[in-house]
Amino acid sequence: QVRLVESGGGSVQAGGSLRLSCVASAFYRGMAWFRQAPGKEREGVAAILTSSGATNYADSVKGRFTISQDNAKRTVFLQMNSLKPEDTAMYYCAAGYGSPWFYQGSYNYWGQGTQVTVSS
């Protein structure tokens, strides 16, 4: 069983930044961030393959969000810049095989989520 604990969410104004952290009891091949807005499907935002450092991003966040990892601390980060109101959602950390990148079935373990709210 892998335990994932997210932190770093909060409320910011449009254009602001937040940095989410996910501390994992163990790293899996793939680590990812998903988000779910009220009334919408959960969607993949950013993912990383922990052995190679390869990353992938949803088109909606490319150029604004950056996923990174600290292997020593078993922590995955999501740096979110130039935030928009449409980024408002619960953000979840996930761990698993990681392929396909944003297929939810590729991830076996999920955190409880951290809320991000962006006001205009």
MMTF fields as JSON, N, C-alpha, C and O atoms, coordinates in Angstrom:
{
  "mmtfVersion": "1.0.0",
  "mmtfProducer": "UNKNOWN",
  "numBonds": 479,
  "numAtoms": 480,
  "numGroups": 120,
  "numChains": 1,
  "numModels": 1,
  "chainsPerModel": [1],
  "groupsPerChain": [120],
  "chainIdList": ["A"],
  "bondAtomList": [4, 2, 8, 6, 12, 10, 16, 14, 20, 18, 24, 22, 28, 26, 32, 30, 36, 34, 40, 38, 44, 42, 48, 46, 52, 50, 56, 54, 60, 58, 64, 62, 68, 66, 72, 70, 76, 74, 80, 78, 84, 82, 88, 86, 92, 90, 96, 94, 100, 98, 104, 102, 108, 106, 112, 110, 116, 114, 120, 118, 124, 122, 128, 126, 132, 130, 136, 134, 140, 138, 144, 142, 148, 146, 152, 150, 156, 154, 160, 158, 164, 162, 168, 166, 172, 170, 176, 174, 180, 178, 184, 182, 188, 186, 192, 190, 196, 194, 200, 198, 204, 202, 208, 206, 212, 210, 216, 214, 220, 218, 224, 222, 228, 226, 232, 230, 236, 234, 240, 238, 244, 242, 248, 246, 252, 250, 256, 254, 260, 258, 264, 262, 268, 266, 272, 270, 276, 274, 280, 278, 284, 282, 288, 286, 292, 290, 296, 294, 300, 298, 304, 302, 308, 306, 312, 310, 316, 314, 320, 318, 324, 322, 328, 326, 332, 330, 336, 334, 340, 338, 344, 342, 348, 346, 352, 350, 356, 354, 360, 358, 364, 362, 368, 366, 372, 370, 376, 374, 380, 378, 384, 382, 388, 386, 392, 390, 396, 394, 400, 398, 404, 402, 408, 406, 412, 410, 416, 414, 420, 418, 424, 422, 428, 426, 432, 430, 436, 434, 440, 438, 444, 442, 448, 446, 452, 450, 456, 454, 460, 458, 464, 462, 468, 466, 472, 470, 476, 474],
  "bondOrderList": [1, 1, 1, 1, 1, 1, 1, 1, 1, 1, 1, 1, 1, 1, 1, 1, 1, 1, 1, 1, 1, 1, 1, 1, 1, 1, 1, 1, 1, 1, 1, 1, 1, 1, 1, 1, 1, 1, 1, 1, 1, 1, 1, 1, 1, 1, 1, 1, 1, 1, 1, 1, 1, 1, 1, 1, 1, 1, 1, 1, 1, 1, 1, 1, 1, 1, 1, 1, 1, 1, 1, 1, 1, 1, 1, 1, 1, 1, 1, 1, 1, 1, 1, 1, 1, 1, 1, 1, 1, 1, 1, 1, 1, 1, 1, 1, 1, 1, 1, 1, 1, 1, 1, 1, 1, 1, 1, 1, 1, 1, 1, 1, 1, 1, 1, 1, 1, 1, 1],
  "groupList": [{"groupName": "GLN", "atomNameList": ["N", "CA", "C", "O"], "elementList": ["N", "C", "C", "O"], "formalChargeList": [0, 0, 0, 0], "bondAtomList": [1, 0, 2, 1, 3, 2], "bondOrderList": [1, 1, 2], "singleLetterCode": "Q", "chemCompType": "L-PEPTIDE LINKING"}, {"groupName": "VAL", "atomNameList": ["N", "CA", "C", "O"], "elementList": ["N", "C", "C", "O"], "formalChargeList": [0, 0, 0, 0], "bondAtomList": [1, 0, 2, 1, 3, 2], "bondOrderList": [1, 1, 2], "singleLetterCode": "V", "chemCompType": "L-PEPTIDE LINKING"}, {"groupName": "ARG", "atomNameList": ["N", "CA", "C", "O"], "elementList": ["N", "C", "C", "O"], "formalChargeList": [0, 0, 0, 0], "bondAtomList": [1, 0, 2, 1, 3, 2], "bondOrderList": [1, 1, 2], "singleLetterCode": "R", "chemCompType": "L-PEPTIDE LINKING"}, {"groupName": "LEU", "atomNameList": ["N", "CA", "C", "O"], "elementList": ["N", "C", "C", "O"], "formalChargeList": [0, 0, 0, 0], "bondAtomList": [1, 0, 2, 1, 3, 2], "bondOrderList": [1, 1, 2], "singleLetterCode": "L", "chemCompType": "L-PEPTIDE LINKING"}, {"groupName": "GLU", "atomNameList": ["N", "CA", "C", "O"], "elementList": ["N", "C", "C", "O"], "formalChargeList": [0, 0, 0, 0], "bondAtomList": [1, 0, 2, 1, 3, 2], "bondOrderList": [1, 1, 2], "singleLetterCode": "E", "chemCompType": "L-PEPTIDE LINKING"}, {"groupName": "SER", "atomNameList": ["N", "CA", "C", "O"], "elementList": ["N", "C", "C", "O"], "formalChargeList": [0, 0, 0, 0], "bondAtomList": [1, 0, 2, 1, 3, 2], "bondOrderList": [1, 1, 2], "singleLetterCode": "S", "chemCompType": "L-PEPTIDE LINKING"}, {"groupName": "GLY", "atomNameList": ["N", "CA", "C", "O"], "elementList": ["N", "C", "C", "O"], "formalChargeList": [0, 0, 0, 0], "bondAtomList": [1, 0, 2, 1, 3, 2], "bondOrderList": [1, 1, 2], "singleLetterCode": "G", "chemCompType": "PEPTIDE LINKING"}, {"groupName": "ALA", "atomNameList": ["N", "CA", "C", "O"], "elementList": ["N", "C", "C", "O"], "formalChargeList": [0, 0, 0, 0], "bondAtomList": [1, 0, 2, 1, 3, 2], "bondOrderList": [1, 1, 2], "singleLetterCode": "A", "chemCompType": "L-PEPTIDE LINKING"}, {"groupName": "CYS", "atomNameList": ["N", "CA", "C", "O"], "elementList": ["N", "C", "C", "O"], "formalChargeList": [0, 0, 0, 0], "bondAtomList": [1, 0, 2, 1, 3, 2], "bondOrderList": [1, 1, 2], "singleLetterCode": "C", "chemCompType": "L-PEPTIDE LINKING"}, {"groupName": "PHE", "atomNameList": ["N", "CA", "C", "O"], "elementList": ["N", "C", "C", "O"], "formalChargeList": [0, 0, 0, 0], "bondAtomList": [1, 0, 2, 1, 3, 2], "bondOrderList": [1, 1, 2], "singleLetterCode": "F", "chemCompType": "L-PEPTIDE LINKING"}, {"groupName": "TYR", "atomNameList": ["N", "CA", "C", "O"], "elementList": ["N", "C", "C", "O"], "formalChargeList": [0, 0, 0, 0], "bondAtomList": [1, 0, 2, 1, 3, 2], "bondOrderList": [1, 1, 2], "singleLetterCode": "Y", "chemCompType": "L-PEPTIDE LINKING"}, {"groupName": "MET", "atomNameList": ["N", "CA", "C", "O"], "elementList": ["N", "C", "C", "O"], "formalChargeList": [0, 0, 0, 0], "bondAtomList": [1, 0, 2, 1, 3, 2], "bondOrderList": [1, 1, 2], "singleLetterCode": "M", "chemCompType": "L-PEPTIDE LINKING"}, {"groupName": "TRP", "atomNameList": ["N", "CA", "C", "O"], "elementList": ["N", "C", "C", "O"], "formalChargeList": [0, 0, 0, 0], "bondAtomList": [1, 0, 2, 1, 3, 2], "bondOrderList": [1, 1, 2], "singleLetterCode": "W", "chemCompType": "L-PEPTIDE LINKING"}, {"groupName": "PRO", "atomNameList": ["N", "CA", "C", "O"], "elementList": ["N", "C", "C", "O"], "formalChargeList": [0, 0, 0, 0], "bondAtomList": [1, 0, 2, 1, 3, 2], "bondOrderList": [1, 1, 2], "singleLetterCode": "P", "chemCompType": "L-PEPTIDE LINKING"}, {"groupName": "LYS", "atomNameList": ["N", "CA", "C", "O"], "elementList": ["N", "C", "C", "O"], "formalChargeList": [0, 0, 0, 0], "bondAtomList": [1, 0, 2, 1, 3, 2], "bondOrderList": [1, 1, 2], "singleLetterCode": "K", "chemCompType": "L-PEPTIDE LINKING"}, {"groupName": "ILE", "atomNameList": ["N", "CA", "C", "O"], "elementList": ["N", "C", "C", "O"], "formalChargeList": [0, 0, 0, 0], "bondAtomList": [1, 0, 2, 1, 3, 2], "bondOrderList": [1, 1, 2], "singleLetterCode": "I", "chemCompType": "L-PEPTIDE LINKING"}, {"groupName": "THR", "atomNameList": ["N", "CA", "C", "O"], "elementList": ["N", "C", "C", "O"], "formalChargeList": [0, 0, 0, 0], "bondAtomList": [1, 0, 2, 1, 3, 2], "bondOrderList": [1, 1, 2], "singleLetterCode": "T", "chemCompType": "L-PEPTIDE LINKING"}, {"groupName": "ASN", "atomNameList": ["N", "CA", "C", "O"], "elementList": ["N", "C", "C", "O"], "formalChargeList": [0, 0, 0, 0], "bondAtomList": [1, 0, 2, 1, 3, 2], "bondOrderList": [1, 1, 2], "singleLetterCode": "N", "chemCompType": "L-PEPTIDE LINKING"}, {"groupName": "ASP", "atomNameList": ["N", "CA", "C", "O"], "elementList": ["N", "C", "C", "O"], "formalChargeList": [0, 0, 0, 0], "bondAtomList": [1, 0, 2, 1, 3, 2], "bondOrderList": [1, 1, 2], "singleLetterCode": "D", "chemCompType": "L-PEPTIDE LINKING"}],
  "groupTypeList": [0, 1, 2, 3, 1, 4, 5, 6, 6, 6, 5, 1, 0, 7, 6, 6, 5, 3, 2, 3, 5, 8, 1, 7, 5, 7, 9, 10, 2, 6, 11, 7, 12, 9, 2, 0, 7, 13, 6, 14, 4, 2, 4, 6, 1, 7, 7, 15, 3, 16, 5, 5, 6, 7, 16, 17, 10, 7, 18, 5, 1, 14, 6, 2, 9, 16, 15, 5, 0, 18, 17, 7, 14, 2, 16, 1, 9, 3, 0, 11, 17, 5, 3, 14, 13, 4, 18, 16, 7, 11, 10, 10, 8, 7, 7, 6, 10, 6, 5, 13, 12, 9, 10, 0, 6, 5, 10, 17, 10, 12, 6, 0, 6, 16, 0, 1, 16, 1, 5, 5],
  "groupIdList": [1, 2, 3, 4, 5, 6, 7, 8, 9, 10, 11, 12, 13, 14, 15, 16, 17, 18, 19, 20, 21, 22, 23, 24, 25, 26, 27, 28, 29, 30, 31, 32, 33, 34, 35, 36, 37, 38, 39, 40, 41, 42, 43, 44, 45, 46, 47, 48, 49, 50, 51, 52, 53, 54, 55, 56, 57, 58, 59, 60, 61, 62, 63, 64, 65, 66, 67, 68, 69, 70, 71, 72, 73, 74, 75, 76, 77, 78, 79, 80, 81, 82, 83, 84, 85, 86, 87, 88, 89, 90, 91, 92, 93, 94, 95, 96, 97, 98, 99, 100, 101, 102, 103, 104, 105, 106, 107, 108, 109, 110, 111, 112, 113, 114, 115, 116, 117, 118, 119, 120],
  "secStructList": [7, 7, 7, 3, 3, 3, 3, 7, 7, 3, 3, 3, 3, 6, 6, 7, 7, 3, 3, 3, 3, 3, 3, 3, 1, 1, 7, 7, 1, 3, 3, 3, 3, 3, 3, 3, 7, 6, 6, 1, 7, 7, 3, 3, 3, 3, 3, 3, 3, 6, 6, 6, 7, 7, 3, 3, 3, 7, 6, 6, 6, 6, 6, 6, 3, 3, 3, 3, 3, 3, 6, 6, 6, 6, 3, 3, 3, 3, 3, 3, 7, 1, 7, 7, 4, 4, 4, 7, 3, 3, 3, 3, 3, 3, 3, 3, 7, 7, 7, 1, 6, 6, 7, 4, 4, 4, 3, 3, 3, 3, 7, 7, 7, 3, 3, 3, 3, 3, 3, 7],
  "xCoordList": [0.839, 0.0, 0.875, 1.792, 0.582, 1.326, 0.456, -0.717, 1.028, 0.297, 0.787, 1.989, -0.172, 0.135, -0.53, -1.729, 0.234, -0.307, -0.003, 1.154, -1.059, -0.907, -0.995, -1.618, -0.353, -0.451, -0.147, 0.317, -0.417, -0.048, -1.193, -1.002, -2.384, -3.518, -3.902, -3.4, -4.792, -5.245, -6.03, -6.429, -6.25, -7.003, -6.07, -5.348, -6.089, -5.26, -6.069, -7.109, -5.58, -6.197, -5.609, -4.504, -6.367, -5.905, -4.543, -4.306, -3.66, -2.31, -1.323, -0.112, -1.83, -0.976, -0.376, -0.563, 0.349, 1.048, 0.804, 0.561, 0.875, 0.84, 1.776, 2.024, 2.291, 3.131, 2.54, 2.492, 2.098, 1.545, 2.659, 3.598, 2.529, 3.489, 2.737, 1.615, 3.367, 2.809, 3.921, 4.88, 3.789, 4.771, 4.266, 3.15, 5.102, 4.717, 5.488, 6.67, 4.801, 5.509, 6.46, 7.416, 6.181, 7.078, 6.809, 5.682, 7.862, 7.696, 7.327, 7.849, 6.423, 6.099, 6.689, 7.22, 6.596, 7.141, 6.573, 7.3, 5.265, 4.604, 3.978, 3.32, 4.189, 3.537, 2.845, 3.389, 1.654, 0.884, 0.013, -0.272, -0.399, -1.397, -2.643, -2.563, -3.769, -5.07, -5.855, -5.498, -6.917, -7.789, -9.238, -9.54, -10.115, -11.551, -12.271, -12.245, -12.911, -13.715, -15.153, -15.561, -15.922, -17.309, -18.098, -18.104, -18.753, -19.579, -18.822, -19.416, -17.507, -16.699, -15.976, -15.835, -15.524, -14.753, -13.359, -12.827, -12.773, -11.388, -10.496, -10.695, -9.525, -8.643, -7.181, -6.839, -6.328, -4.899, -4.338, -4.733, -3.424, -2.837, -1.363, -0.913, -0.621, 0.814, 1.257, 0.71, 2.252, 2.734, 4.241, 4.808, 4.871, 6.315, 6.661, 6.065, 7.63, 8.173, 9.389, 10.37, 9.328, 10.308, 11.719, 12.695, 11.838, 13.174, 13.901, 15.109, 13.172, 13.801, 13.612, 14.374, 12.6, 12.274, 11.448, 11.177, 11.046, 10.206, 8.877, 8.318, 8.382, 7.149, 6.151, 6.507, 4.914, 3.861, 2.833, 2.61, 2.203, 1.254, -0.008, 0.026, -1.108, -2.331, -2.142, -1.449, -2.765, -2.624, -3.035, -2.46, -4.016, -4.554, -3.567, -3.75, -2.524, -1.585, -0.163, 0.718, 0.068, 1.424, 1.944, 1.24, 3.181, 3.791, 3.488, 4.113, 2.536, 2.173, 2.495, 2.875, 2.344, 2.564, 3.845, 4.207, 4.523, 5.726, 5.685, 5.504, 5.853, 5.93, 7.393, 8.178, 7.754, 9.134, 9.136, 8.105, 10.305, 10.38, 11.643, 12.654, 11.563, 12.727, 12.792, 12.051, 13.684, 13.737, 14.086, 13.538, 14.996, 15.426, 14.271, 14.194, 13.368, 12.236, 10.967, 9.913, 11.061, 9.899, 8.735, 7.608, 9.043, 8.048, 7.95, 8.957, 6.716, 6.44, 5.799, 4.923, 6.244, 5.748, 4.983, 5.222, 4.065, 3.403, 3.457, 2.714, 4.336, 4.425, 3.412, 3.465, 2.504, 1.429, 1.562, 1.415, 1.836, 1.972, 0.859, 0.183, 0.683, -0.324, -1.673, -2.323, -2.068, -3.307, -4.522, -4.583, -5.49, -6.728, -7.905, -7.787, -9.029, -10.213, -10.582, -11.07, -10.355, -10.682, -9.737, -9.955, -8.701, -7.831, -8.406, -7.87, -9.471, -10.106, -10.59, -11.375, -10.115, -10.457, -9.824, -9.002, -10.232, -9.52, -8.393, -8.629, -7.19, -6.033, -5.594, -5.427, -5.411, -5.069, -3.709, -3.381, -2.942, -1.702, -2.009, -2.843, -1.334, -1.568, -0.247, 0.716, -0.216, 0.987, 0.598, -0.413, 1.423, 1.155, 2.115, 3.206, 1.728, 2.605, 2.823, 3.916, 1.779, 1.945, 1.819, 2.129, 1.374, 1.208, -0.074, -0.29, -0.927, -0.835, -0.802, -1.288, -0.241, 0.051, -1.133, -1.022, -2.265, -3.384, -4.595, -5.727, -4.338, -5.4, -5.487, -4.516, -6.633, -6.738, -6.453, -5.973, -6.751, -6.465, -4.988, -4.612, -4.14, -2.688, -2.153, -0.982, -3.018, -2.598, -3.391, -4.622, -2.648, -3.283, -3.604, -4.512, -2.852, -2.964, -3.241, -2.702, -4.092, -4.538, -4.497, -4.772, -4.143, -4.217, -5.617, -6.533, -5.775, -7.089, -7.421, -8.58, -6.417, -6.651, -6.376, -6.421, -6.092, -5.908, -6.629, -6.496, -7.387, -8.249, -7.475, -6.731, -7.663, -7.112, -8.274, -9.102, -8.331, -9.388, -8.75, -7.96, -9.1, -8.55, -9.682, -10.637, -9.577, -10.625, -10.205, -9.023, -11.215, -10.934, -10.856, -10.627],
  "yCoordList": [-1.189, 0.0, 1.24, 1.369, 2.15, 3.401, 4.515, 4.638, 5.308, 6.435, 7.72, 7.958, 8.54, 9.802, 10.93, 10.876, 11.94, 13.062, 14.363, 14.753, 15.019, 16.28, 17.468, 17.398, 18.552, 19.812, 20.956, 20.742, 22.169, 23.345, 24.042, 25.104, 23.466, 24.123, 25.388, 25.655, 26.16, 27.389, 28.236, 27.781, 29.483, 30.427, 31.528, 32.129, 31.786, 32.833, 33.589, 33.119, 34.758, 35.511, 35.073, 34.533, 35.316, 34.99, 35.639, 36.791, 34.867, 35.329, 34.928, 35.058, 34.445, 34.051, 32.665, 32.011, 32.237, 30.954, 30.154, 30.709, 28.84, 27.915, 26.763, 26.439, 26.149, 24.967, 23.831, 23.901, 22.799, 21.629, 20.616, 20.487, 19.906, 18.851, 17.559, 17.566, 16.454, 15.133, 14.277, 13.932, 13.943, 13.069, 11.641, 11.333, 10.772, 9.382, 8.455, 8.67, 7.417, 6.433, 5.616, 5.02, 5.597, 4.962, 5.562, 5.939, 5.645, 6.119, 4.936, 3.832, 5.198, 4.234, 4.727, 5.835, 3.906, 4.261, 5.596, 6.455, 5.752, 6.969, 7.692, 7.08, 8.994, 9.847, 10.96, 11.486, 11.31, 12.272, 13.134, 12.81, 14.243, 15.112, 15.1, 15.295, 14.871, 14.973, 16.067, 16.482, 16.525, 17.494, 17.218, 16.642, 17.641, 17.488, 18.728, 19.064, 19.397, 20.568, 20.115, 19.06, 20.892, 20.509, 20.262, 21.094, 19.123, 18.799, 18.344, 18.161, 18.156, 17.747, 16.432, 16.014, 15.794, 14.575, 14.877, 15.969, 13.89, 14.042, 13.998, 13.17, 14.878, 14.941, 14.983, 15.508, 14.422, 14.466, 15.84, 16.485, 16.28, 17.611, 17.515, 18.136, 16.728, 16.587, 15.243, 14.749, 14.656, 13.349, 13.268, 13.971, 12.389, 12.222, 10.748, 10.052, 10.284, 8.949, 9.09, 9.737, 8.502, 8.797, 8.298, 8.829, 7.292, 6.783, 7.654, 7.866, 8.155, 8.938, 10.439, 11.231, 10.825, 12.244, 12.778, 13.977, 11.918, 12.358, 12.872, 12.325, 13.927, 14.551, 14.727, 14.688, 14.918, 15.189, 16.087, 16.012, 16.943, 17.914, 17.951, 17.715, 18.249, 18.53, 19.835, 20.742, 19.918, 21.128, 22.384, 23.453, 22.258, 23.425, 24.036, 25.174, 23.292, 23.806, 23.94, 24.414, 23.528, 23.607, 25.04, 25.985, 25.18, 26.497, 27.22, 28.237, 26.709, 27.34, 26.459, 26.962, 25.156, 24.211, 23.425, 23.148, 23.073, 22.255, 21.178, 21.469, 19.938, 18.829, 18.47, 18.462, 18.177, 17.811, 16.84, 16.608, 16.277, 15.281, 15.476, 15.977, 15.072, 15.012, 13.573, 13.174, 12.796, 11.368, 11.108, 10.197, 11.909, 11.691, 11.862, 11.163, 12.8, 13.071, 12.364, 12.515, 11.592, 10.904, 11.884, 11.614, 13.001, 14.068, 14.489, 14.643, 14.672, 15.199, 16.568, 16.758, 17.506, 18.88, 19.245, 18.693, 20.18, 20.786, 22.293, 22.853, 22.94, 24.388, 24.947, 24.648, 25.749, 26.298, 27.809, 28.49, 28.323, 29.76, 30.269, 29.489, 31.567, 32.201, 31.499, 31.166, 31.287, 30.558, 31.296, 32.526, 30.51, 31.026, 30.497, 29.459, 31.188, 30.686, 29.257, 28.482, 28.907, 27.553, 26.489, 25.299, 26.894, 25.929, 25.52, 24.628, 26.155, 25.832, 24.391, 23.988, 23.617, 22.192, 21.583, 22.203, 20.348, 19.535, 18.842, 18.23, 18.94, 18.349, 17.099, 17.111, 16.015, 14.722, 14.249, 14.404, 13.681, 13.021, 11.539, 10.961, 10.927, 9.528, 8.813, 9.421, 7.524, 6.714, 5.394, 4.782, 4.974, 3.713, 3.479, 4.049, 2.647, 2.356, 3.593, 3.816, 4.394, 5.685, 5.684, 6.687, 4.589, 4.572, 3.856, 2.739, 4.442, 5.764, 6.882, 6.719, 7.973, 9.057, 9.446, 9.45, 9.775, 10.343, 9.409, 9.85, 8.125, 7.136, 6.796, 6.31, 7.043, 6.879, 5.447, 5.213, 4.503, 3.108, 2.784, 1.707, 3.716, 3.517, 3.772, 3.516, 4.279, 4.687, 3.918, 3.94, 3.231, 2.374, 3.099, 2.708, 4.151, 4.802, 6.291, 6.945, 6.801, 8.182, 8.833, 8.2, 10.122, 10.883, 11.398, 11.154, 12.111, 12.646, 13.95, 14.363, 14.593, 15.811, 17.079, 17.095, 18.133, 19.458, 20.457, 20.414, 21.347, 22.257, 23.479, 24.1, 23.809, 25.029, 25.874, 25.404, 27.113, 28.033, 29.297, 29.954, 29.63, 30.81, 31.779, 31.442, 32.969, 33.974, 34.989, 35.281, 35.515, 36.483, 37.896, 38.832],
  "zCoordList": [0.0, 0.0, 0.0, 0.811, -0.919, -1.005, -0.445, -0.797, 0.411, 0.985, 0.322, 0.202, -0.105, -0.765, 0.011, 0.284, 0.364, 1.124, 0.385, 0.233, -0.068, -0.795, 0.164, 1.224, -0.243, 0.494, -0.464, -1.584, -0.005, -0.79, -1.48, -2.073, -1.418, -2.04, -1.293, -0.201, -1.889, -1.253, -2.216, -3.288, -1.822, -2.641, -3.114, -2.318, -4.411, -4.989, -6.024, -6.485, -6.381, -7.456, -8.795, -8.863, -9.845, -11.185, -11.43, -11.068, -12.054, -12.299, -11.222, -11.402, -10.115, -9.019, -9.197, -10.223, -8.17, -8.213, -6.946, -5.874, -7.095, -5.97, -6.281, -7.442, -5.224, -5.389, -4.564, -3.336, -5.241, -4.571, -4.318, -5.104, -3.204, -2.868, -2.609, -2.102, -2.963, -2.701, -2.116, -2.807, -0.86, -0.213, -0.307, 0.112, -0.865, -1.083, -0.153, 0.116, 0.336, 1.155, 0.292, 0.79, -1.021, -1.984, -3.351, -3.67, -4.152, -5.526, -6.409, -6.258, -7.323, -8.358, -9.668, -9.74, -10.697, -12.003, -12.479, -12.978, -12.315, -12.751, -11.573, -10.732, -11.519, -10.522, -11.295, -12.266, -10.862, -11.642, -10.76, -9.607, -11.341, -10.732, -11.623, -12.835, -11.001, -11.653, -10.939, -9.837, -11.572, -10.913, -11.28, -12.326, -10.399, -10.654, -10.17, -8.986, -11.103, -10.789, -10.531, -11.017, -9.777, -9.496, -10.778, -11.685, -10.841, -11.986, -13.212, -14.275, -13.081, -14.229, -13.941, -12.791, -15.021, -14.895, -14.365, -14.564, -13.685, -13.265, -14.497, -15.386, -14.547, -15.712, -15.292, -14.233, -16.138, -15.886, -16.187, -17.158, -15.356, -15.489, -15.864, -16.826, -15.091, -15.324, -14.779, -13.794, -15.428, -15.003, -15.219, -16.055, -14.439, -14.544, -14.369, -13.547, -15.15, -14.958, -14.048, -14.415, -12.889, -11.848, -12.171, -11.641, -13.026, -13.33, -14.349, -14.24, -15.333, -16.397, -16.235, -16.79, -15.479, -15.356, -16.505, -16.566, -17.411, -18.528, -18.0, -17.05, -18.625, -18.163, -19.298, -20.476, -18.921, -19.897, -19.234, -18.026, -20.044, -19.516, -20.365, -21.573, -19.714, -20.452, -21.217, -20.756, -22.385, -23.2, -22.439, -22.642, -21.575, -20.869, -19.875, -19.444, -19.508, -18.502, -19.023, -18.306, -20.265, -20.82, -20.773, -21.129, -20.331, -20.231, -18.937, -18.633, -18.169, -16.888, -15.687, -14.63, -15.845, -14.749, -15.005, -16.149, -13.912, -13.999, -12.928, -11.745, -13.349, -12.401, -12.193, -13.142, -10.965, -10.655, -9.483, -8.853, -9.199, -8.135, -7.316, -7.807, -6.069, -5.181, -4.698, -3.799, -5.302, -4.995, -3.527, -2.906, -2.982, -1.603, -0.629, 0.381, -0.937, -0.048, -0.512, 0.105, -1.594, -2.16, -2.307, -1.893, -2.896, -3.044, -4.504, -5.194, -4.956, -6.279, -6.11, -5.266, -6.915, -6.826, -8.093, -9.167, -7.941, -9.088, -8.893, -8.087, -9.634, -9.601, -10.595, -11.788, -10.094, -10.929, -10.98, -9.965, -12.154, -12.371, -13.285, -13.956, -13.299, -14.159, -14.018, -15.009, -12.797, -12.536, -13.072, -13.064, -13.54, -14.103, -13.294, -12.641, -13.326, -12.599, -13.013, -12.19, -14.268, -14.721, -14.172, -14.397, -13.461, -12.782, -11.423, -10.766, -11.012, -9.743, -9.742, -10.6, -8.769, -8.7, -7.457, -6.781, -7.178, -6.204, -6.974, -8.015, -6.464, -7.122, -6.364, -5.144, -7.129, -6.554, -7.065, -8.242, -6.171, -6.53, -6.759, -6.062, -7.737, -8.054, -8.326, -8.793, -8.031, -8.249, -8.91, -8.567, -9.863, -10.539, -11.683, -11.702, -12.644, -13.776, -14.627, -15.148, -14.766, -15.43, -16.935, -17.578, -17.511, -18.964, -19.315, -18.844, -20.115, -20.729, -19.681, -18.562, -20.057, -19.126, -18.259, -17.033, -18.871, -18.135, -18.09, -17.893, -18.274, -18.098, -16.618, -16.037, -16.005, -14.559, -14.119, -13.01, -14.989, -14.669, -14.584, -14.121, -15.031, -14.939, -13.545, -13.262, -12.672, -11.332, -10.285, -10.269, -9.404, -8.417, -7.111, -6.377, -6.835, -5.531, -5.708, -6.602, -4.835, -4.924, -3.55, -2.53, -3.551, -2.317, -2.067, -2.853, -0.972, -0.589, -1.298, -1.335, -1.856, -2.616, -1.828, -0.598, -2.563, -1.978, -2.875, -4.098, -2.265, -3.022, -3.502, -2.743, -4.769, -5.35, -5.85, -6.631, -5.402, -5.816, -6.367, -5.689, -7.596, -8.253, -8.537, -9.238, -7.999, -8.186, -9.242, -9.425, -9.93, -11.006, -10.474, -11.24]
}
